[in-house]
PDB file of C-alpha atoms in Angstrom:
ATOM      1  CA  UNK A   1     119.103  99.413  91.290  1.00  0.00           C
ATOM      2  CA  UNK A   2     116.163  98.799  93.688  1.00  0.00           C
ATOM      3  CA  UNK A   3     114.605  95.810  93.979  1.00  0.00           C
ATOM      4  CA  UNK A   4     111.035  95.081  95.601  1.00  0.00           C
ATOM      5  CA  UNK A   5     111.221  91.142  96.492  1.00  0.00           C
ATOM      6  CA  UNK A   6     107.867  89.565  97.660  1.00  0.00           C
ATOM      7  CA  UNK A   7     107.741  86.044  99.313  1.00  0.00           C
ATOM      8  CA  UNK A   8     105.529  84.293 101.447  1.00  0.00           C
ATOM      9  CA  UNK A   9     102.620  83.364  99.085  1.00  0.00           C
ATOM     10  CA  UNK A  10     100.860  79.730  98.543  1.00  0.00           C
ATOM     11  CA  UNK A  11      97.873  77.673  98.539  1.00  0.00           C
ATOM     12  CA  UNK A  12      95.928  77.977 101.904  1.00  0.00           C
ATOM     13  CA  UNK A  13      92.537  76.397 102.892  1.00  0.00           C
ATOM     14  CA  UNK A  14      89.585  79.168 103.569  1.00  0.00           C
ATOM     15  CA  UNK A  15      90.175  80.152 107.059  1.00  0.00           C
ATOM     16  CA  UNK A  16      93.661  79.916 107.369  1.00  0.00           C
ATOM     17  CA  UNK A  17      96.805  82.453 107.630  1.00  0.00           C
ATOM     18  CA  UNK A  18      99.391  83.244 105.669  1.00  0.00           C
ATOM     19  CA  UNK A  19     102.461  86.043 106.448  1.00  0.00           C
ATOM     20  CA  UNK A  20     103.773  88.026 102.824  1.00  0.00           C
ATOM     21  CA  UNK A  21     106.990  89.594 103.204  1.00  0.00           C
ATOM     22  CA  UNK A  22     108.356  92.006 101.041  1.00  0.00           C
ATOM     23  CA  UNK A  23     112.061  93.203 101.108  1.00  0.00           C
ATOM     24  CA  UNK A  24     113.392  96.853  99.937  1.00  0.00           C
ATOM     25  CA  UNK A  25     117.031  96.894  98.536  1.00  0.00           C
ATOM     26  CA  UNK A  26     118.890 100.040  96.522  1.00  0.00           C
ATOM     27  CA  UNK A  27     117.096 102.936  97.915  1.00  0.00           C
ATOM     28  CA  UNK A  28     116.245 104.635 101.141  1.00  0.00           C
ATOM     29  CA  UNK A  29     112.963 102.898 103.292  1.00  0.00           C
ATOM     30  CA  UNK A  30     112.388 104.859 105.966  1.00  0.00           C
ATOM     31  CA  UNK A  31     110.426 107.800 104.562  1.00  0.00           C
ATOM     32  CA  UNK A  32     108.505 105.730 102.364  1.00  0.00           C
ATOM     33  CA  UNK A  33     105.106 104.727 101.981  1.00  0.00           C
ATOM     34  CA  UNK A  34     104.594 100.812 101.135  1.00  0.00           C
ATOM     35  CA  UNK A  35     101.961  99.342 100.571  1.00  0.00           C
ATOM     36  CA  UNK A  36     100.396  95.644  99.050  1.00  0.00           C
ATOM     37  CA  UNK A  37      97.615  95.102  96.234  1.00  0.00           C
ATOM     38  CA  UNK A  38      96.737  92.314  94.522  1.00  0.00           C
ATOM     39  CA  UNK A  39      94.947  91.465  91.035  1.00  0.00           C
ATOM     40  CA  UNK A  40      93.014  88.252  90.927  1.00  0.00           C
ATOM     41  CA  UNK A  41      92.729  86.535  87.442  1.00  0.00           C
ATOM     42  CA  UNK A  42      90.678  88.913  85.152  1.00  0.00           C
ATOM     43  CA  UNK A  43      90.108  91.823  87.667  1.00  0.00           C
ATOM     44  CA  UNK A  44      92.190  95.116  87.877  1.00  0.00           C
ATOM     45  CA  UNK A  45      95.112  95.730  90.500  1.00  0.00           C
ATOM     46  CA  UNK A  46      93.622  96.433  94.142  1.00  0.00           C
ATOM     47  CA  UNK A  47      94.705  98.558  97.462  1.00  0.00           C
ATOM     48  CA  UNK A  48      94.955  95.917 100.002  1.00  0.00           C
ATOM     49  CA  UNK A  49      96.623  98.017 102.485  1.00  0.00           C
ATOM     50  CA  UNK A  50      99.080 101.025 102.810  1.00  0.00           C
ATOM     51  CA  UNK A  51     101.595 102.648 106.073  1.00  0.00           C
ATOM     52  CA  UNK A  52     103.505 105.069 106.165  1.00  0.00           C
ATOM     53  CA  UNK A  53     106.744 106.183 107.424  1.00  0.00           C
ATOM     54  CA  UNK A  54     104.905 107.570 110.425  1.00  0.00           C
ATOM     55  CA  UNK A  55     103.068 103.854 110.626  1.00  0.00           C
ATOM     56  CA  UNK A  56      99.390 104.795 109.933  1.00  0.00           C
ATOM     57  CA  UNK A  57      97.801 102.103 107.855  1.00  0.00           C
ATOM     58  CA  UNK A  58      95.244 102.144 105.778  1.00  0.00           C
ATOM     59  CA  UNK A  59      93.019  98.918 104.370  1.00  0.00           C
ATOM     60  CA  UNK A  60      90.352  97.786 101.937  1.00  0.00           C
ATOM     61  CA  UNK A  61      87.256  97.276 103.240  1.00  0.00           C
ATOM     62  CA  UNK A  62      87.274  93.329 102.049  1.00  0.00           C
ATOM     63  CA  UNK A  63      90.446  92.912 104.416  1.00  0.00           C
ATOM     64  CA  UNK A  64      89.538  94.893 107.692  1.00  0.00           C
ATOM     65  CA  UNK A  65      89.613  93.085 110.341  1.00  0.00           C
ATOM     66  CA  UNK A  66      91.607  90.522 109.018  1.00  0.00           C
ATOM     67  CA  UNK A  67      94.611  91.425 107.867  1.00  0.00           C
ATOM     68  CA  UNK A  68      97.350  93.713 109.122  1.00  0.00           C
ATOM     69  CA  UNK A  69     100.637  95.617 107.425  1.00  0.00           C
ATOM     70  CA  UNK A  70     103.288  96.313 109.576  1.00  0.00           C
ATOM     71  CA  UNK A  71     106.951  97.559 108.498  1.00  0.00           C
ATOM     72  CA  UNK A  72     110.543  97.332 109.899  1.00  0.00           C
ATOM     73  CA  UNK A  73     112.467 100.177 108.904  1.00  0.00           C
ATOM     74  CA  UNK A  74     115.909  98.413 110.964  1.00  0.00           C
ATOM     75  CA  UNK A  75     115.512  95.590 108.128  1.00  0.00           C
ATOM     76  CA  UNK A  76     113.665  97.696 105.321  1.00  0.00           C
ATOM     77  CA  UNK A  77     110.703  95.202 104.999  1.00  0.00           C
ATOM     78  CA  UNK A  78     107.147  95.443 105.283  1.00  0.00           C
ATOM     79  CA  UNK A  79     104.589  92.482 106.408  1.00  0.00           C
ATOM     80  CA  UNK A  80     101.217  91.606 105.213  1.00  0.00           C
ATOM     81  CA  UNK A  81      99.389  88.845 107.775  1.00  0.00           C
ATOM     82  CA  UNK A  82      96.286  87.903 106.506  1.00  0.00           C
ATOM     83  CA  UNK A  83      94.278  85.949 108.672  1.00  0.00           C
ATOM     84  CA  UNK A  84      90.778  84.159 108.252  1.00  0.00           C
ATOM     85  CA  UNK A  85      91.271  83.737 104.230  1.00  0.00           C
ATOM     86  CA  UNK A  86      88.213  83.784 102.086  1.00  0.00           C
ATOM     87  CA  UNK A  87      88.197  82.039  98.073  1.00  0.00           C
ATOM     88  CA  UNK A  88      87.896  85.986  96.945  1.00  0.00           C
ATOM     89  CA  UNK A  89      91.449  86.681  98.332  1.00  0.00           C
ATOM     90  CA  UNK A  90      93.010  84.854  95.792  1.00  0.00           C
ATOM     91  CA  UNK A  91      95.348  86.823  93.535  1.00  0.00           C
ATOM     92  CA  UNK A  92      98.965  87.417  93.063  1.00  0.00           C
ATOM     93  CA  UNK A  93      99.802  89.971  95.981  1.00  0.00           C
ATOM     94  CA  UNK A  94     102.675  92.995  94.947  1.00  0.00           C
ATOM     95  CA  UNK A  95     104.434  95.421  97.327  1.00  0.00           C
ATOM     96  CA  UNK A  96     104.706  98.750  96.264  1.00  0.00           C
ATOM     97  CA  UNK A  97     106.723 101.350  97.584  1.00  0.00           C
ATOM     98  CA  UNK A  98     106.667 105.045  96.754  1.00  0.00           C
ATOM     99  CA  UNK A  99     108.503 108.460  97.686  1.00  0.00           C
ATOM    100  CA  UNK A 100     107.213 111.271  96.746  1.00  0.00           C
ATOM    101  CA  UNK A 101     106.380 110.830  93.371  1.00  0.00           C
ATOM    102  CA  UNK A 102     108.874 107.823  92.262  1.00  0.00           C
ATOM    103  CA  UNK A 103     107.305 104.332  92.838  1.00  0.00           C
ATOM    104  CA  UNK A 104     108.751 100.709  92.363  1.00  0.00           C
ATOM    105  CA  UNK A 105     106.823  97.852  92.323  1.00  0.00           C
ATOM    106  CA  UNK A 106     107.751  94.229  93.281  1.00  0.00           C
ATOM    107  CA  UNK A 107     107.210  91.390  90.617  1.00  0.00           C
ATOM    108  CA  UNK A 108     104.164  89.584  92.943  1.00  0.00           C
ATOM    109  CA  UNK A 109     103.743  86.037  94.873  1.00  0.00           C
ATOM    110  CA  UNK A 110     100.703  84.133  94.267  1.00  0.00           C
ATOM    111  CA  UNK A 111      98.053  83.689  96.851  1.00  0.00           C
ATOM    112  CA  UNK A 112      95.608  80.623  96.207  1.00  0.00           C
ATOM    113  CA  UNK A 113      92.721  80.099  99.105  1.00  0.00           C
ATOM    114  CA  UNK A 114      91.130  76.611  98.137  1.00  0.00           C
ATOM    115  CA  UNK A 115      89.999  73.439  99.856  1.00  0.00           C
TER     116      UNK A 115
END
């Protein structure tokens, strides 16, 4: 059975950082691409940011510069750090991985930027 588990999300002031985390269990990691989106209240699901087993990374314009994936194939997790928060990055955030054509998605953590 593989399981996606996201954690890391909360409320944060506009400005600040926050660090996701999402952990890979019942499948191989290594070879995989993961990746993050996010789907604020009555929008559709987003890229936020994508690497791949070779560690090139791709983002979403709205988040360049400010945030940053990273993965640890040792511990089968990858990172989201999103720094300098904006109102307009709150959503609930999901980890996605995919191989080939089989993807599994993780069941999201909330991300709330507010004063």
């Amino acid at each position: 059975q593989v399981h996606l588990v996201e954690s890391g999300g909360g409320l944060v002031q506009p400005g600040g950082s926050l660090r996701l985390s999402c952990a890979v269990s019942g499948t191989s990691f290594s070879d995989s691409v993961m990746g993050w989106y996010r789907q604020a209240p009555g929008k559709e699901r987003e890229l936020v940011a994508t690497i791949t087993s070779g560690r090139s990374t791709n983002y979403a314009d709205s988040v360049k510069g400010r945030f940053t994936i990273a993965r640890d194939n040792a511990k089968k997790t990858v990172a989201l750090q999103m720094n300098s928060l904006k109102p307009e990055d709150t959503a609930v955030y999901y980890c996605k991985y995919t191989y080939y054509t089989v993807n599994y998605w993780g069941k999201g953590t909330l991300v709330t930027v507010s004063s």
